[in-house]
Short mmCIF file of C-alpha atoms in Angstrom, two decimals:
data_model
loop_
_atom_site.label_atom_id
_atom_site.label_comp_id
_atom_site.label_asym_id
_atom_site.label_seq_id
_atom_site.Cartn_x
_atom_site.Cartn_y
_atom_site.Cartn_z
CA MET A 1 42.63 25.41 -8.41
CA SER A 2 42.10 22.89 -11.16
CA ILE A 3 38.60 21.69 -11.91
CA THR A 4 39.84 18.18 -12.76
CA ASN A 5 40.94 17.68 -9.14
CA PHE A 6 37.30 17.39 -8.11
CA ASN A 7 36.23 15.15 -11.02
CA ILE A 8 33.59 17.68 -12.04
CA ASN A 9 33.21 17.94 -15.79
CA GLY A 10 29.79 19.56 -15.92
CA LEU A 11 27.32 19.04 -18.71
CA THR A 12 28.10 18.55 -22.38
CA ASN A 13 26.52 20.80 -25.00
CA GLU A 14 24.03 18.05 -25.89
CA GLN A 15 23.04 17.61 -22.24
CA VAL A 16 22.51 21.38 -21.91
CA ILE A 17 20.16 21.39 -24.90
CA HIS A 18 18.25 18.37 -23.53
CA ALA A 19 17.96 19.91 -20.03
CA ARG A 20 16.75 23.23 -21.47
CA GLU A 21 14.05 21.42 -23.46
CA LYS A 22 13.00 19.32 -20.45
CA TYR A 23 13.15 21.90 -17.61
CA GLY A 24 13.03 25.26 -19.40
CA GLU A 25 15.10 28.38 -18.89
CA ASN A 26 16.24 30.03 -15.67
CA LYS A 27 14.00 33.00 -16.34
CA LEU A 28 11.53 34.92 -14.22
CA ASN A 29 8.15 35.38 -15.83
CA TYR A 30 7.22 39.01 -15.48
CA LYS A 31 3.69 40.27 -15.74
CA GLN A 32 2.90 41.16 -19.33
CA GLU A 33 3.49 44.86 -19.82
CA ASN A 34 0.60 47.10 -20.80
CA ASN A 35 0.35 47.98 -24.44
CA VAL A 36 -0.76 51.33 -25.87
CA LEU A 37 -4.44 50.34 -25.95
CA ASP A 38 -4.38 49.44 -22.24
CA ALA A 39 -2.68 52.76 -21.47
CA ILE A 40 -5.39 54.67 -23.39
CA VAL A 41 -8.16 52.82 -21.52
CA LYS A 42 -6.43 53.53 -18.21
CA LEU A 43 -6.10 57.20 -19.12
CA ALA A 44 -9.77 57.39 -20.15
CA LYS A 45 -10.76 56.08 -16.70
CA GLU A 46 -8.88 58.87 -14.89
CA PRO A 47 -11.39 60.95 -12.88
CA MET A 48 -9.73 64.27 -13.80
CA ILE A 49 -9.86 63.49 -17.54
CA ILE A 50 -13.54 62.52 -17.24
CA LEU A 51 -14.27 65.72 -15.32
CA LEU A 52 -12.49 67.90 -17.88
CA PHE A 53 -14.29 66.22 -20.79
CA ALA A 54 -17.59 66.78 -18.95
CA ALA A 55 -16.66 70.47 -18.60
CA ALA A 56 -15.85 70.63 -22.33
CA LEU A 57 -19.23 69.03 -23.08
CA ILE A 58 -20.99 71.60 -20.86
CA TYR A 59 -19.17 74.40 -22.72
CA LEU A 60 -20.31 72.89 -26.03
CA ILE A 61 -23.96 72.58 -24.89
CA SER A 62 -24.01 76.13 -23.51
CA GLY A 63 -22.89 77.50 -26.86
CA LYS A 64 -19.27 78.30 -25.97
CA THR A 65 -17.84 76.24 -28.81
CA GLY A 66 -14.43 77.96 -28.75
CA ASP A 67 -13.92 77.18 -25.06
CA ALA A 68 -15.09 73.58 -25.58
CA ILE A 69 -12.66 73.04 -28.47
CA PHE A 70 -9.80 74.65 -26.52
CA LEU A 71 -10.43 72.50 -23.42
CA ALA A 72 -10.83 69.29 -25.45
CA SER A 73 -7.65 69.97 -27.43
CA ALA A 74 -5.73 70.71 -24.20
CA ILE A 75 -6.94 67.37 -22.77
CA ILE A 76 -5.82 65.56 -25.92
CA VAL A 77 -2.36 67.20 -25.83
CA VAL A 78 -1.91 66.29 -22.15
CA SER A 79 -3.08 62.74 -22.88
CA ILE A 80 -0.58 62.35 -25.74
CA ILE A 81 2.25 63.58 -23.51
CA SER A 82 1.15 61.18 -20.77
CA LEU A 83 1.10 58.23 -23.20
CA TYR A 84 4.56 59.18 -24.48
CA GLN A 85 5.97 59.31 -20.93
CA ASP A 86 4.34 55.97 -20.12
CA SER A 87 5.94 54.43 -23.19
CA ARG A 88 9.37 55.77 -22.23
CA SER A 89 8.97 54.43 -18.68
CA ARG A 90 8.04 50.99 -20.03
CA ASN A 91 11.09 50.96 -22.31
CA ALA A 92 13.39 52.05 -19.46
CA LEU A 93 12.00 49.27 -17.27
CA GLN A 94 12.66 46.68 -19.99
CA LYS A 95 16.28 47.87 -20.30
CA LEU A 96 16.68 47.76 -16.51
CA LYS A 97 15.43 44.15 -16.43
CA LYS A 98 18.09 43.21 -18.99
CA LEU A 99 20.82 44.91 -16.93
CA SER A 100 19.80 43.14 -13.73
CA GLN A 101 20.48 39.68 -15.17
CA PRO A 102 23.85 38.70 -13.67
CA ASN A 103 26.42 36.44 -15.23
CA CYS A 104 27.57 33.28 -13.49
CA LYS A 105 30.31 30.69 -13.80
CA VAL A 106 29.48 27.10 -14.73
CA ILE A 107 31.53 24.07 -15.63
CA ARG A 108 30.62 22.69 -19.04
CA ASN A 109 32.60 20.20 -21.11
CA GLY A 110 35.27 20.22 -18.37
CA GLU A 111 35.87 23.98 -18.75
CA VAL A 112 34.82 26.96 -16.64
CA GLU A 113 32.53 29.25 -18.66
CA GLU A 114 30.95 32.57 -17.76
CA ILE A 115 27.36 32.68 -19.03
CA ASN A 116 24.20 34.72 -18.55
CA SER A 117 22.17 33.44 -15.59
CA GLU A 118 19.21 32.73 -17.89
CA GLU A 119 21.29 30.11 -19.72
CA VAL A 120 21.77 27.94 -16.61
CA VAL A 121 19.97 24.59 -16.79
CA VAL A 122 19.17 21.81 -14.32
CA GLY A 123 22.27 19.63 -13.92
CA ASP A 124 24.78 22.45 -14.51
CA SER A 125 27.77 22.67 -12.16
CA LEU A 126 27.52 26.22 -10.81
CA MET A 127 30.58 27.88 -9.28
CA VAL A 128 29.79 30.46 -6.60
CA GLU A 129 32.25 32.51 -4.60
CA GLU A 130 32.25 35.21 -1.97
CA GLY A 131 29.97 38.14 -2.81
CA THR A 132 28.05 36.46 -5.62
CA SER A 133 24.32 35.92 -5.69
CA ILE A 134 23.09 32.35 -6.09
CA ILE A 135 20.95 32.18 -9.22
CA ALA A 136 19.37 28.72 -8.82
CA ASP A 137 18.76 25.99 -6.23
CA GLY A 138 21.34 23.23 -6.01
CA ILE A 139 23.25 20.61 -4.03
CA ILE A 140 26.87 21.29 -3.09
CA ALA A 141 29.34 18.99 -4.89
CA HIS A 142 32.48 20.68 -3.52
CA SER A 143 33.08 23.52 -1.08
CA ASN A 144 35.90 25.34 0.63
CA ASP A 145 35.12 27.41 3.79
CA PHE A 146 31.68 28.08 2.31
CA SER A 147 28.96 30.09 4.05
CA VAL A 148 25.77 31.63 2.74
CA ASN A 149 23.63 34.55 3.90
CA GLU A 150 20.10 33.11 3.86
CA SER A 151 18.44 36.06 5.59
CA ILE A 152 16.20 36.62 2.56
CA LEU A 153 14.68 33.16 3.22
CA THR A 154 14.91 32.67 6.97
CA GLY A 155 15.32 36.16 8.43
CA GLU A 156 18.41 34.92 10.30
CA SER A 157 21.17 37.52 10.07
CA LEU A 158 24.04 35.08 10.66
CA SER A 159 25.64 33.25 7.76
CA VAL A 160 25.10 29.50 7.48
CA PHE A 161 28.14 27.28 6.87
CA LYS A 162 27.51 24.59 4.28
CA ASP A 163 29.46 21.59 3.08
CA LYS A 164 28.73 18.62 0.82
CA ASP A 165 29.22 16.23 3.75
CA LYS A 166 26.84 18.10 6.08
CA GLU A 167 23.11 17.57 6.27
CA ASP A 168 22.70 21.21 5.22
CA ASN A 169 24.24 20.92 1.75
CA LEU A 170 21.67 22.84 -0.29
CA ILE A 171 21.96 26.33 -1.78
CA PHE A 172 18.94 28.44 -2.68
CA LYS A 173 18.20 31.00 -5.36
CA GLY A 174 18.29 34.59 -4.11
CA THR A 175 20.76 33.98 -1.28
CA THR A 176 24.26 35.47 -1.24
CA VAL A 177 27.62 33.81 -0.67
CA ALA A 178 29.17 35.25 2.50
CA SER A 179 32.54 33.48 2.29
CA GLY A 180 34.42 30.77 0.49
CA LEU A 181 33.80 28.96 -2.74
CA ALA A 182 31.50 26.13 -3.79
CA ILE A 183 30.56 24.11 -6.83
CA ALA A 184 26.93 23.02 -6.79
CA THR A 185 24.84 20.88 -9.10
CA ILE A 186 21.68 22.77 -10.06
CA THR A 187 18.49 20.95 -9.07
CA HIS A 188 15.81 23.60 -9.68
CA ILE A 189 15.69 26.75 -11.77
#
């Protein structure tokens, strides 16, 4: 299937740069991850840590300095291990976020290109086919036996058939292509 048959050339490189400056990137803004200082404050607010430090203080006041030092050092060791595990979990989550960014096919400069979904801009001609996830909202420019599972939006379990000539010619981010193929112009990221 030739792209030129549908007179869809997509954006030029200059138009992509302009659209990215004007509308931004197709990127989810995640909550800022906690840093080490936040993790230490969170750990210091733990009821069990407070209770154990109170017990160490009672040992110190009652003259059992050895027991107080042992308990305090055990708390510090456990806290360091906890901070280390928290750091590893944060790093693993960051790597998982990078893996979950799918690639997509767009038409740019008259050619089909496979790019990272974060690089899609408003105005791009997005190609979606059976089994792919739609990564941005758009209007269908061409379709062939195209249906979309919109259950994530509507709760309806049946696929919705869409065509550029129908009233229902929009695709939405987060939905999945159930059958067919479509080329859509991105309207929102």
